[in-house]
């Protein structure tokens, strides 16, 4: 070996021993030594897998020390190339059978010029092969460590996410920002009923092609789901992707957890040589598979935690609802009055821990009249001093709502407005009526049902819930948010319906208890009346027997008194005595006849009759007496009055008694007003007759006793006229009542119309 060879190898060895130089600088220094020690103009080094280690494809150097890394690989195959750069000799860099790169010696006029250096060049090529192999392995390890750190960081971020959306956002942002992906997308696997849009992150430089890239990602997602496996693509010749000028490679990975596909992860990378992507689908497919496993496990874990949290919240809500309904049922249990119960129901309806509405109203159903009548309305008052029911600590002995609170709630502006409302039950536009008819809750959003608006209530978003008894709808509960939008989901509606079921059962119980109380009171009154009737019957029988026994002696006394009047001269003392005896005997006989008439049950002849004709007949009989008493008769008779069923003579007697009493009350003259018009009696069609006088009215202590037998304020009266009239009205299934008006007294008779057939008692 000559001195030049020793100097060449020595200098190459020195460069290799300089540990502070990286691969590129060492390689360029070696090329510089070759260019300066050999008869060439330049030396170059190209690596086959330079892109794997992020190295320049070609390194060039001249003997003058110019170090130039080149990105273009222009090295041909090994051998002599006389036409390349003034003659170029290409030497292969191999490690076993693996070709690592090529060493190019340029500006060589003839290959034989380097024949003496053949061995040196082989040694130098071996050294460069070892150097390149070490660098490639070092860069691969570094790249592997970088990918592991990248995977660890992504795993840490997605595992710290609190929701699937947050996890996907962290994953996609990291893949685009740090992984240098052009696009990263997660497409959830959802049903049509629960469709969720995909989450997509696109690199800033590629946002102009965002629409096309999104279509490509959607197509890859569909292909991966259809194939059930990983889909990798680097050619996109079909529409609409063929117009993309830049080369791309894409990867779609199914995200599978616990045997169920949750979605897909779609990644698109650029294949441009200058792109320094940390990851590529071709080389890092195992990495992406590991990443997909990590994402799917994190997704499944977060979904499980969210489901567990949702179940926990649902159970807590159900527990609160059950506790609330239990306390409500316990508080409403017992013999509570309906009025007090309604106040309590509406008070708890506006509680935040209950239905939590702003206003609550109840409309009671009247099946007979087919109307919904507003009963009560309550507004939530959140002030510190406002009264609120304590359902968990309610004392069953104490009132549910204090009486003073009930009075205040009744006098509130909302309650007065509600009580003014009377809604037709058959109105097809009214949501309140529809809830009552159909027996189901009706939700009305604010402003969506102006045709069904309720008076001046100005309802916002409200829900009408029927309050159902055992076999019928009792009322409708309206919960309203008038100042804010109220969202009612299916769960809220179900809770309101459960609450309404409890309320409906409690209201029906209260109504049944009230009916039992009323029946008990009526039974007690009936028993008292029966006892009084028995007493009166006994007294009547006794009076009848006494009257019968007295009539015979009275006939004798009256007869002899009449004889004395005929035999004794008039205007004498004896004649006066006889006249007094005869007059008093006639009065006693009249009294005995009334007693016998009151004590006996008369046979009544019921037939269809016109009440206007009965009134005219009675007035005709008393017209002379009324005219002489200076009494003006005013008749206000409705000509459309329907016929009634009754005894014409008995009804005329009742009216004669009333007209006679009015004449006696108006001794100084006055006005007798008789009115007749259609009305209702116990919910059925009826006829009402009013007899009003201007006699100054009846004193209160007298008014409550005028229908008692033998009670009278007249010096010569028997006290049986009004009791007999009252009994006649009872036999006709009618009523007779009296009230004082502004100028006198008004007697009111009510009789059922002819279609209400009955038999006399």
XYZ file of C-alpha atoms in Angstrom:
761
model
C 0.000 0.000 0.000
C 1.448 3.360 -1.049
C 1.568 6.469 1.066
C -1.495 7.956 -0.649
C -3.558 4.965 0.333
C -2.336 5.133 3.911
C -3.114 8.839 4.055
C -6.600 8.274 2.601
C -7.487 5.490 5.032
C -5.898 7.374 7.915
C -7.912 10.489 7.267
C -11.129 8.486 6.851
C -10.396 6.729 10.139
C -9.857 10.040 11.868
C -13.218 11.271 10.652
C -14.878 8.109 11.921
C -13.262 8.575 15.308
C -14.715 12.058 15.776
C -17.710 11.228 18.000
C -18.958 14.773 18.244
C -20.064 14.693 14.598
C -23.465 13.450 13.518
C -23.954 11.082 10.610
C -24.415 13.744 7.936
C -21.291 15.661 8.941
C -19.210 12.487 9.224
C -20.401 11.295 5.829
C -19.704 14.690 4.236
C -16.234 14.781 5.791
C -15.477 11.346 4.356
C -16.730 12.455 0.960
C -14.513 15.526 1.227
C -11.494 13.344 1.956
C -12.306 11.143 -1.035
C -12.764 14.153 -3.323
C -9.456 15.657 -2.187
C -7.352 12.440 -2.243
C -8.702 10.830 -5.394
C -8.594 12.057 -9.005
C -12.253 13.001 -8.999
C -14.197 16.243 -8.901
C -16.921 15.199 -6.468
C -17.968 12.358 -4.204
C -21.608 11.595 -3.305
C -23.447 9.276 -0.930
C -27.094 8.186 -1.402
C -29.071 6.102 1.089
C -31.855 3.738 0.048
C -33.997 4.281 3.204
C -32.936 7.817 4.032
C -36.560 8.861 4.539
C -36.875 6.333 7.354
C -34.320 8.245 9.344
C -35.323 11.712 8.118
C -31.931 12.066 6.298
C -31.159 13.767 2.946
C -31.432 11.391 0.031
C -27.969 12.389 -1.374
C -24.872 13.902 0.268
C -22.273 15.561 -2.022
C -18.828 17.073 -1.401
C -15.949 18.414 -3.471
C -12.288 18.491 -2.645
C -12.367 22.221 -1.875
C -14.447 21.520 1.246
C -17.882 22.492 -0.058
C -20.396 20.388 1.886
C -23.743 20.164 0.107
C -26.636 17.899 1.216
C -28.912 17.188 -1.733
C -32.487 15.951 -1.613
C -32.540 14.511 -5.144
C -31.362 10.945 -5.628
C -29.696 10.949 -9.038
C -27.433 7.991 -8.406
C -27.821 5.188 -10.980
C -27.059 1.551 -10.391
C -23.545 0.319 -9.458
C -20.865 0.354 -12.173
C -19.160 2.736 -14.585
C -21.209 5.517 -16.136
C -19.003 7.475 -18.557
C -21.651 10.043 -19.478
C -22.593 11.070 -15.950
C -20.727 14.087 -14.511
C -17.651 13.570 -16.721
C -17.482 9.901 -15.814
C -18.923 8.408 -12.623
C -18.087 5.201 -10.777
C -20.903 3.918 -8.543
C -19.919 1.599 -5.674
C -22.665 -0.268 -3.689
C -22.921 -0.004 0.102
C -24.086 -3.415 1.322
C -24.520 -5.200 4.606
C -24.802 -8.832 3.696
C -27.458 -9.002 1.030
C -29.109 -5.723 2.037
C -28.340 -2.709 -0.171
C -28.010 0.329 2.067
C -26.911 2.919 -0.489
C -24.374 3.912 -3.141
C -21.055 5.760 -3.170
C -20.546 7.901 -6.286
C -17.133 9.103 -7.540
C -17.690 11.810 -10.145
C -15.378 13.484 -12.696
C -13.307 10.302 -13.251
C -12.010 10.119 -16.846
C -11.491 6.344 -16.773
C -12.312 3.660 -14.185
C -8.824 2.226 -14.370
C -7.541 5.381 -12.712
C -8.780 4.018 -9.366
C -7.603 0.450 -9.866
C -4.758 0.847 -7.331
C -7.279 2.073 -4.772
C -9.754 -0.737 -5.258
C -9.055 -2.326 -1.872
C -9.107 1.027 -0.085
C -12.420 1.893 -1.669
C -13.882 -1.449 -0.603
C -12.765 -0.781 2.992
C -14.177 2.725 2.854
C -17.492 1.380 1.447
C -17.601 -1.165 4.271
C -17.006 1.619 6.804
C -19.705 3.776 5.239
C -22.082 0.778 5.223
C -21.506 0.238 8.927
C -21.896 3.952 9.574
C -25.156 4.135 7.560
C -26.543 0.963 9.133
C -25.833 2.258 12.622
C -27.429 5.580 11.808
C -30.512 3.906 10.344
C -30.850 1.672 13.387
C -30.319 4.611 15.731
C -32.924 6.688 13.910
C -35.334 3.757 13.891
C -34.927 3.367 17.662
C -35.399 7.065 18.143
C -38.446 6.966 15.901
C -39.804 3.995 17.805
C -39.283 5.762 21.124
C -40.933 8.882 19.722
C -43.933 6.863 18.594
C -44.157 5.180 22.001
C -43.997 8.552 23.735
C -46.595 9.829 21.289
C -48.850 6.833 21.987
C -48.341 7.262 25.733
C -49.221 10.948 25.559
C -52.338 10.267 23.493
C -53.369 7.491 25.875
C -52.866 9.807 28.848
C -54.944 12.549 27.263
C -57.837 10.361 26.186
C -57.917 8.599 29.562
C -58.165 11.959 31.327
C -61.144 13.030 29.216
C -64.455 13.274 31.005
C -66.644 12.562 27.987
C -66.456 10.807 24.634
C -66.632 14.132 22.796
C -63.751 15.544 24.836
C -61.717 12.367 24.295
C -62.238 12.528 20.525
C -61.339 16.214 20.448
C -58.050 15.569 22.299
C -57.229 12.571 20.096
C -57.900 14.300 16.786
C -56.134 17.531 17.729
C -53.009 15.587 18.795
C -52.954 13.472 15.617
C -53.196 16.554 13.398
C -50.984 18.893 15.407
C -48.258 16.498 16.518
C -48.768 13.481 14.257
C -48.867 15.732 11.148
C -52.028 14.104 9.819
C -53.875 15.982 7.094
C -57.232 14.875 8.553
C -58.303 12.846 11.567
C -61.929 11.886 12.164
C -63.963 9.733 14.508
C -67.297 8.490 13.134
C -69.618 7.128 15.843
C -71.562 3.956 15.150
C -75.097 5.211 15.934
C -78.598 4.274 14.915
C -80.792 6.507 12.782
C -82.900 7.416 15.820
C -79.810 8.562 17.717
C -77.602 9.872 14.912
C -74.535 11.853 16.017
C -72.302 13.845 13.654
C -68.666 12.768 13.285
C -65.881 14.742 14.934
C -63.294 15.891 12.380
C -60.016 17.798 12.691
C -58.284 19.126 9.553
C -54.795 20.590 9.192
C -54.696 24.323 8.500
C -52.863 23.940 5.169
C -55.555 21.639 3.792
C -58.717 23.477 4.822
C -59.392 24.518 1.234
C -59.970 20.824 0.437
C -61.954 20.251 3.643
C -65.217 19.280 1.955
C -63.585 16.701 -0.294
C -61.504 15.316 2.576
C -64.632 14.976 4.722
C -66.329 13.022 1.930
C -63.284 10.803 1.648
C -63.315 10.178 5.400
C -67.027 9.313 5.299
C -66.448 6.897 2.412
C -63.582 5.195 4.269
C -65.755 4.955 7.397
C -68.519 3.259 5.448
C -66.040 0.891 3.757
C -64.422 -0.087 7.060
C -67.798 -0.774 8.663
C -68.971 -2.737 5.652
C -65.793 -4.849 5.483
C -65.471 -5.206 9.259
C -61.681 -4.718 9.109
C -58.936 -2.124 8.683
C -59.010 -0.296 5.334
C -55.805 1.239 3.925
C -55.758 3.307 0.736
C -53.115 5.281 -1.152
C -54.872 5.560 -4.540
C -58.053 7.568 -5.048
C -59.034 7.426 -8.703
C -62.827 7.427 -8.301
C -65.062 10.476 -8.130
C -65.078 12.911 -6.412
C -61.524 12.365 -5.131
C -59.585 12.055 -8.385
C -59.172 15.839 -8.760
C -56.992 16.017 -5.607
C -53.540 17.067 -6.828
C -51.617 15.960 -3.747
C -50.884 12.300 -3.085
C -52.545 10.951 0.058
C -52.582 7.750 2.023
C -55.454 6.909 4.336
C -56.295 4.432 7.041
C -59.716 3.580 8.523
C -59.663 1.531 11.736
C -62.804 0.069 13.363
C -63.017 0.906 17.084
C -64.213 -2.298 18.709
C -64.868 -2.753 22.420
C -66.305 -5.798 24.141
C -67.389 -7.326 20.828
C -69.222 -4.188 19.737
C -68.144 -1.663 17.105
C -68.311 1.843 18.573
C -67.209 3.674 15.440
C -64.182 4.191 13.203
C -60.977 6.235 13.356
C -60.101 7.650 9.917
C -56.614 9.122 9.255
C -55.371 10.800 6.074
C -51.667 11.656 5.578
C -49.814 13.423 2.809
C -47.274 11.382 0.771
C -45.185 14.360 -0.310
C -41.439 13.768 0.232
C -40.962 17.046 2.076
C -43.710 16.212 4.600
C -42.090 15.408 7.927
C -44.941 13.287 9.262
C -44.307 11.555 12.531
C -46.470 8.624 11.448
C -47.443 7.131 8.111
C -49.996 4.414 7.384
C -47.495 2.312 5.446
C -44.855 2.037 8.151
C -46.890 2.564 11.345
C -49.953 0.399 10.795
C -49.250 -1.664 13.981
C -48.959 1.586 15.915
C -52.338 2.733 14.620
C -53.836 -0.643 15.513
C -52.560 -0.237 19.079
C -53.904 3.304 19.106
C -57.328 2.088 17.942
C -57.384 -0.440 20.787
C -56.519 2.282 23.304
C -59.179 4.631 21.904
C -61.851 1.919 21.888
C -61.054 0.927 25.481
C -61.132 4.568 26.618
C -64.388 5.080 24.713
C -65.947 2.010 26.294
C -64.721 2.989 29.761
C -66.045 6.562 29.461
C -69.353 5.306 28.075
C -69.640 2.824 30.941
C -68.875 5.545 33.481
C -71.383 7.879 31.838
C -74.001 5.141 31.812
C -73.256 4.407 35.460
C -73.530 8.101 36.316
C -76.780 8.337 34.341
C -78.181 5.300 36.153
C -77.094 6.798 39.467
C -78.757 10.123 38.649
C -81.865 8.313 37.468
C -81.995 6.274 40.674
C -81.503 9.411 42.785
C -84.284 11.140 40.880
C -86.591 8.146 41.280
C -85.792 7.998 44.992
C -86.636 11.681 45.383
C -89.847 11.223 43.397
C -90.884 8.159 45.409
C -90.085 9.952 48.669
C -92.050 13.006 47.541
C -95.040 10.906 46.445
C -94.908 8.928 49.709
C -94.973 12.068 51.846
C -97.700 13.565 49.648
C -99.822 10.421 49.952
C -99.250 10.298 53.709
C -100.153 13.964 54.143
C -103.302 13.663 52.024
C -104.411 10.490 53.795
C -107.338 10.819 56.147
C -110.629 12.643 56.341
C -109.523 15.924 54.820
C -112.002 18.363 53.349
C -111.919 18.836 49.600
C -111.287 22.582 49.871
C -108.325 22.141 52.212
C -107.006 19.305 50.053
C -107.084 21.443 46.891
C -105.108 24.199 48.636
C -102.505 21.637 49.727
C -102.282 20.016 46.275
C -101.575 23.302 44.510
C -99.159 24.404 47.250
C -96.987 21.307 46.798
C -97.274 21.504 42.994
C -95.244 24.724 42.989
C -92.562 23.340 45.327
C -89.059 23.145 43.728
C -88.583 19.594 45.056
C -91.913 18.610 43.508
C -93.147 19.386 39.990
C -91.485 22.808 40.406
C -93.771 24.921 38.236
C -94.393 28.633 38.672
C -98.191 28.488 38.779
C -100.728 25.730 39.404
C -104.485 25.744 38.815
C -107.344 23.278 39.250
C -110.497 23.141 37.113
C -113.303 20.943 38.457
C -115.526 18.982 36.049
C -119.319 19.360 36.190
C -120.689 16.418 34.219
C -124.261 17.664 34.442
C -123.575 21.096 32.949
C -120.624 19.878 30.783
C -118.356 22.687 31.980
C -114.944 22.998 33.634
C -115.151 25.487 36.499
C -111.997 27.189 37.773
C -111.608 26.450 41.474
C -108.245 27.765 42.691
C -104.890 29.046 41.428
C -101.601 29.410 43.315
C -98.350 31.127 42.333
C -94.923 30.095 43.601
C -93.535 32.698 45.979
C -89.815 32.224 46.512
C -89.468 34.986 49.122
C -87.805 33.964 52.427
C -90.924 34.605 54.502
C -93.351 32.836 52.185
C -95.338 29.907 53.530
C -94.447 26.494 52.114
C -95.937 23.125 53.077
C -93.603 20.844 55.005
C -94.694 17.536 53.572
C -91.984 15.470 55.268
C -92.983 16.750 58.722
C -96.717 17.159 58.277
C -98.828 16.465 61.337
C -101.890 14.504 60.291
C -103.886 16.085 63.108
C -103.149 19.669 62.127
C -104.572 21.307 58.965
C -102.562 20.712 55.822
C -102.783 24.413 55.000
C -103.468 26.976 57.779
C -106.860 28.705 57.426
C -105.258 32.144 57.120
C -103.065 30.879 54.263
C -106.103 29.381 52.529
C -107.902 32.725 52.790
C -104.888 34.569 51.368
C -104.579 32.099 48.485
C -108.270 32.457 47.647
C -107.973 36.248 47.548
C -104.901 36.256 45.276
C -105.178 37.828 41.821
C -104.470 34.519 40.073
C -107.109 32.687 42.084
C -109.721 35.329 41.295
C -108.896 35.027 37.581
C -109.131 31.235 37.729
C -112.495 31.339 39.524
C -113.869 33.526 36.743
C -113.110 30.865 34.112
C -115.844 28.478 32.943
C -114.671 26.314 30.054
C -116.944 24.142 27.886
C -116.032 20.497 28.298
C -116.808 19.766 24.639
C -114.630 22.567 23.187
C -112.339 20.831 20.621
C -109.791 23.679 20.704
C -109.251 23.775 24.455
C -106.291 21.667 25.694
C -107.844 21.651 29.175
C -111.062 20.156 27.834
C -109.088 17.726 25.655
C -107.140 16.489 28.698
C -110.434 15.971 30.552
C -112.099 14.167 27.647
C -109.180 11.955 26.618
C -107.832 11.300 30.109
C -104.214 12.043 29.204
C -101.704 14.839 29.786
C -101.608 17.568 27.122
C -98.451 19.691 26.728
C -98.782 23.163 25.200
C -95.672 25.183 24.363
C -95.758 28.932 24.895
C -97.539 30.704 22.040
C -98.443 27.512 20.159
C -102.146 27.401 21.057
C -103.648 30.921 21.018
C -107.078 29.488 20.148
C -107.146 27.547 23.413
C -106.041 30.452 25.617
C -107.823 30.726 28.958
C -109.153 34.217 29.567
C -106.588 36.639 30.973
C -104.365 33.948 32.508
C -101.617 34.487 29.868
C -100.307 30.946 30.116
C -96.750 30.178 29.074
C -95.534 26.642 28.481
C -98.077 24.577 30.409
C -99.244 21.020 30.774
C -102.815 19.941 31.502
C -102.932 16.757 33.588
C -106.259 14.999 34.296
C -106.954 14.063 37.932
C -108.525 10.632 37.694
C -110.673 8.888 40.259
C -111.496 5.234 40.165
C -113.773 5.368 37.129
C -113.985 9.026 36.039
C -112.020 12.237 35.577
C -112.621 14.570 38.523
C -110.646 17.677 37.560
C -107.741 18.987 35.475
C -104.502 20.248 37.017
C -102.667 22.926 34.990
C -98.977 23.557 35.736
C -97.606 26.662 34.074
C -94.312 28.490 33.574
C -95.425 31.948 32.528
C -92.081 33.801 32.711
C -89.591 31.269 31.308
C -89.484 28.462 28.783
C -90.145 25.134 30.477
C -88.775 21.969 28.910
C -90.800 18.920 29.836
C -89.330 15.604 28.742
C -90.973 12.211 28.989
C -89.621 11.686 32.516
C -91.154 14.954 33.773
C -94.500 14.112 32.215
C -94.440 10.638 33.788
C -93.751 12.140 37.211
C -96.592 14.639 36.783
C -98.944 11.809 35.835
C -97.886 9.767 38.895
C -98.407 12.844 41.045
C -101.804 13.414 39.426
C -102.816 9.807 40.148
C -102.055 10.302 43.847
C -103.933 13.606 43.841
C -106.935 12.158 41.992
C -107.240 9.272 44.454
C -106.994 11.674 47.404
C -109.611 14.017 45.896
C -112.003 11.144 45.270
C -111.530 9.974 48.851
C -112.182 13.504 50.119
C -115.309 13.757 47.973
C -116.541 10.373 49.214
C -115.870 11.416 52.804
C -117.745 14.651 52.173
C -120.630 12.702 50.662
C -120.680 10.434 53.707
C -120.687 13.489 55.973
C -123.501 15.049 53.955
C -125.434 11.796 53.988
C -124.916 11.523 57.735
C -126.078 15.104 58.199
C -129.076 14.551 55.950
C -129.900 11.357 57.830
C -129.695 13.167 61.134
C -131.894 15.978 59.801
C -134.299 13.406 58.393
C -134.434 11.652 61.746
C -135.126 14.941 63.495
C -137.756 15.802 60.903
C -139.272 12.359 61.308
C -139.487 12.820 65.044
C -140.975 16.275 64.528
C -143.359 14.849 61.938
C -144.428 12.135 64.326
C -144.998 14.756 66.988
C -146.968 16.881 64.553
C -148.885 13.843 63.368
C -149.792 12.955 66.921
C -150.683 16.568 67.593
C -152.666 16.662 64.366
C -154.594 13.528 65.267
C -155.262 14.929 68.711
C -156.280 18.298 67.251
C -158.515 16.575 64.713
C -160.242 14.564 67.410
C -160.618 17.627 69.619
C -161.875 19.668 66.673
C -164.344 16.955 65.805
C -165.590 16.803 69.391
C -165.858 20.597 69.590
C -167.828 20.996 66.375
C -171.042 19.465 67.759
C -171.326 21.759 70.819
C -170.297 24.717 68.634
C -173.112 23.943 66.244
C -175.544 24.117 69.143
C -174.028 27.264 70.555
C -173.970 28.906 67.108
C -177.528 27.833 66.388
C -178.924 29.204 69.633
C -176.919 32.433 69.157
C -178.515 32.882 65.729
C -181.989 32.330 67.244
C -181.289 34.911 69.921
C -180.270 37.419 67.260
C -183.617 36.936 65.574
C -185.691 37.157 68.749
C -183.865 39.924 70.649
C -184.300 43.496 69.449
C -181.278 45.022 67.773
C -179.089 47.585 69.452
C -179.788 46.114 72.862
C -177.266 44.687 75.221
C -178.634 41.179 74.795
C -178.406 41.487 70.976
C -174.788 42.629 71.245
C -173.963 39.637 73.413
C -175.638 37.235 71.008
C -173.867 38.822 68.006
C -170.486 38.443 69.738
C -171.269 34.806 70.549
C -172.216 34.046 66.925
C -169.171 35.831 65.483
C -166.717 34.033 67.768
C -168.417 30.705 67.099
C -167.888 31.278 63.338
C -164.196 32.101 63.986
C -163.737 28.967 66.073
C -165.447 26.921 63.362
C -163.091 28.350 60.711
C -160.116 27.507 62.893
C -161.386 23.976 63.438
C -161.938 23.563 59.666
C -158.324 24.690 58.999
C -157.034 22.295 61.623
C -158.965 19.441 60.062
C -157.736 20.478 56.591
C -154.084 20.598 57.729
C -154.275 17.258 59.570
C -155.952 15.336 56.749
C -154.151 14.066 53.590
C -156.051 15.447 50.674
C -156.332 13.650 47.367
C -154.619 15.676 44.622
C -155.526 15.483 40.959
C -152.338 15.976 38.936
C -152.594 16.985 35.321
C -150.773 19.152 32.812
C -151.482 22.801 33.543
C -150.229 26.241 32.592
C -148.852 28.220 35.531
C -149.816 31.526 33.833
C -153.462 30.431 33.834
C -153.189 29.465 37.519
C -151.792 32.911 38.334
C -154.573 34.633 36.366
C -157.260 32.569 38.127
C -155.896 33.487 41.591
C -155.621 37.176 40.732
C -159.186 37.188 39.361
C -160.568 35.845 42.631
C -158.754 38.530 44.661
C -158.927 41.405 42.187
C -161.686 43.281 44.064
C -159.922 43.021 47.468
C -156.613 44.109 45.945
C -158.197 47.051 44.154
C -160.002 48.185 47.304
C -156.673 48.026 49.185
C -155.162 50.424 46.612
C -152.644 47.760 45.411
C -151.189 47.936 41.902
C -150.611 44.580 40.211
C -147.534 44.198 37.961
C -147.266 40.975 35.950
C -143.981 39.888 34.309
C -144.865 36.512 32.799
C -142.650 34.801 30.213
C -144.945 33.496 27.437
C -142.485 30.671 26.577
C -142.941 28.903 29.916
C -143.428 25.156 29.463
C -146.432 23.386 31.091
C -146.089 21.742 34.486
C -147.719 18.730 36.152
C -149.800 19.696 39.179
C -153.164 20.166 40.876
C -154.657 23.381 39.460
C -156.889 24.005 42.479
C -154.158 23.377 45.054
C -151.653 25.612 43.252
C -154.292 28.337 42.968
C -154.857 28.036 46.736
C -151.126 28.535 47.325
C -151.106 31.676 45.200
C -154.298 32.976 46.868
C -152.593 32.570 50.257
C -149.520 34.481 49.049
C -151.595 37.250 47.444
C -153.724 37.562 50.596
C -150.641 37.823 52.809
C -149.232 40.498 50.484
C -152.517 42.423 50.709
C -152.433 42.272 54.503
C -148.785 43.455 54.511
C -149.622 46.451 52.258
C -152.479 47.867 54.342
C -151.682 51.392 53.100
C -151.438 50.319 49.467
C -148.465 49.344 47.346
C -147.346 47.245 44.406
C -147.756 43.497 44.000
C -145.303 42.113 41.411
C -145.784 38.635 39.994
C -142.992 37.147 37.846
C -142.876 33.788 36.070
C -139.916 32.510 34.040
C -138.057 29.260 33.144
C -135.327 28.059 35.506
C -133.707 24.883 36.831
C -134.503 22.881 39.942
C -131.936 20.350 41.148
C -130.324 20.501 37.708
C -133.554 19.846 35.793
C -135.782 22.299 33.851
C -138.326 24.044 36.061
C -140.646 27.069 36.330
C -140.136 29.815 38.907
C -142.881 32.117 40.208
C -141.968 35.130 42.346
C -144.521 37.116 44.397
C -143.002 40.386 45.651
C -144.700 43.057 47.737
C -143.754 46.498 49.036
C -144.984 45.911 52.567
C -141.687 46.596 54.325
C -140.464 43.003 54.653
C -140.609 40.384 57.404
C -138.587 40.722 60.644
C -135.732 38.239 60.981
C -137.177 36.575 64.108
C -140.482 36.083 62.281
C -138.953 35.036 58.944
C -137.519 31.772 60.259
C -140.839 30.662 61.790
C -143.421 31.576 59.174
C -143.717 27.997 57.842
C -144.277 26.524 61.329
C -147.882 25.487 62.048
C -149.965 27.795 64.238
C -147.367 30.590 64.076
C -148.991 33.885 63.126
C -148.619 37.620 63.680
C -152.251 38.416 62.790
C -154.749 38.991 65.536
C -157.349 36.843 63.844
C -155.067 34.404 61.991
C -154.741 30.660 62.516
C -151.078 30.291 61.482
C -151.862 27.490 59.017
C -151.976 29.274 55.635
C -148.236 29.180 54.833
C -147.657 25.686 56.347
C -150.483 24.345 54.176
C -148.986 26.090 51.120
C -145.555 24.679 51.938
C -147.000 21.159 52.185
C -148.770 21.558 48.824
C -145.435 22.574 47.201
C -143.723 19.543 48.706
C -146.448 17.296 47.252
C -145.648 18.848 43.865
C -141.895 18.125 44.304
C -141.332 21.863 44.323
C -139.992 24.435 46.764
C -141.378 27.492 48.541
C -138.952 30.056 49.985
C -138.969 33.681 51.091
C -136.404 36.486 51.229
C -136.652 40.176 52.040
C -136.090 42.574 49.158
C -135.390 46.297 49.190
C -139.065 47.254 49.761
C -140.747 44.173 51.128
C -140.728 40.388 50.915
C -140.410 38.043 47.921
C -141.916 34.531 47.982
C -140.443 32.150 45.383
C -142.145 29.005 44.093
C -140.246 26.496 41.930
C -142.038 23.669 40.138
C -140.573 21.016 37.779
C -141.675 21.076 34.160
C -144.133 18.625 32.689
C -141.486 16.216 31.402
C -140.507 15.384 35.002
C -143.261 12.884 35.720
C -143.855 11.747 39.287
C -146.519 10.422 41.643
C -147.614 12.501 44.613
C -146.263 11.585 48.012
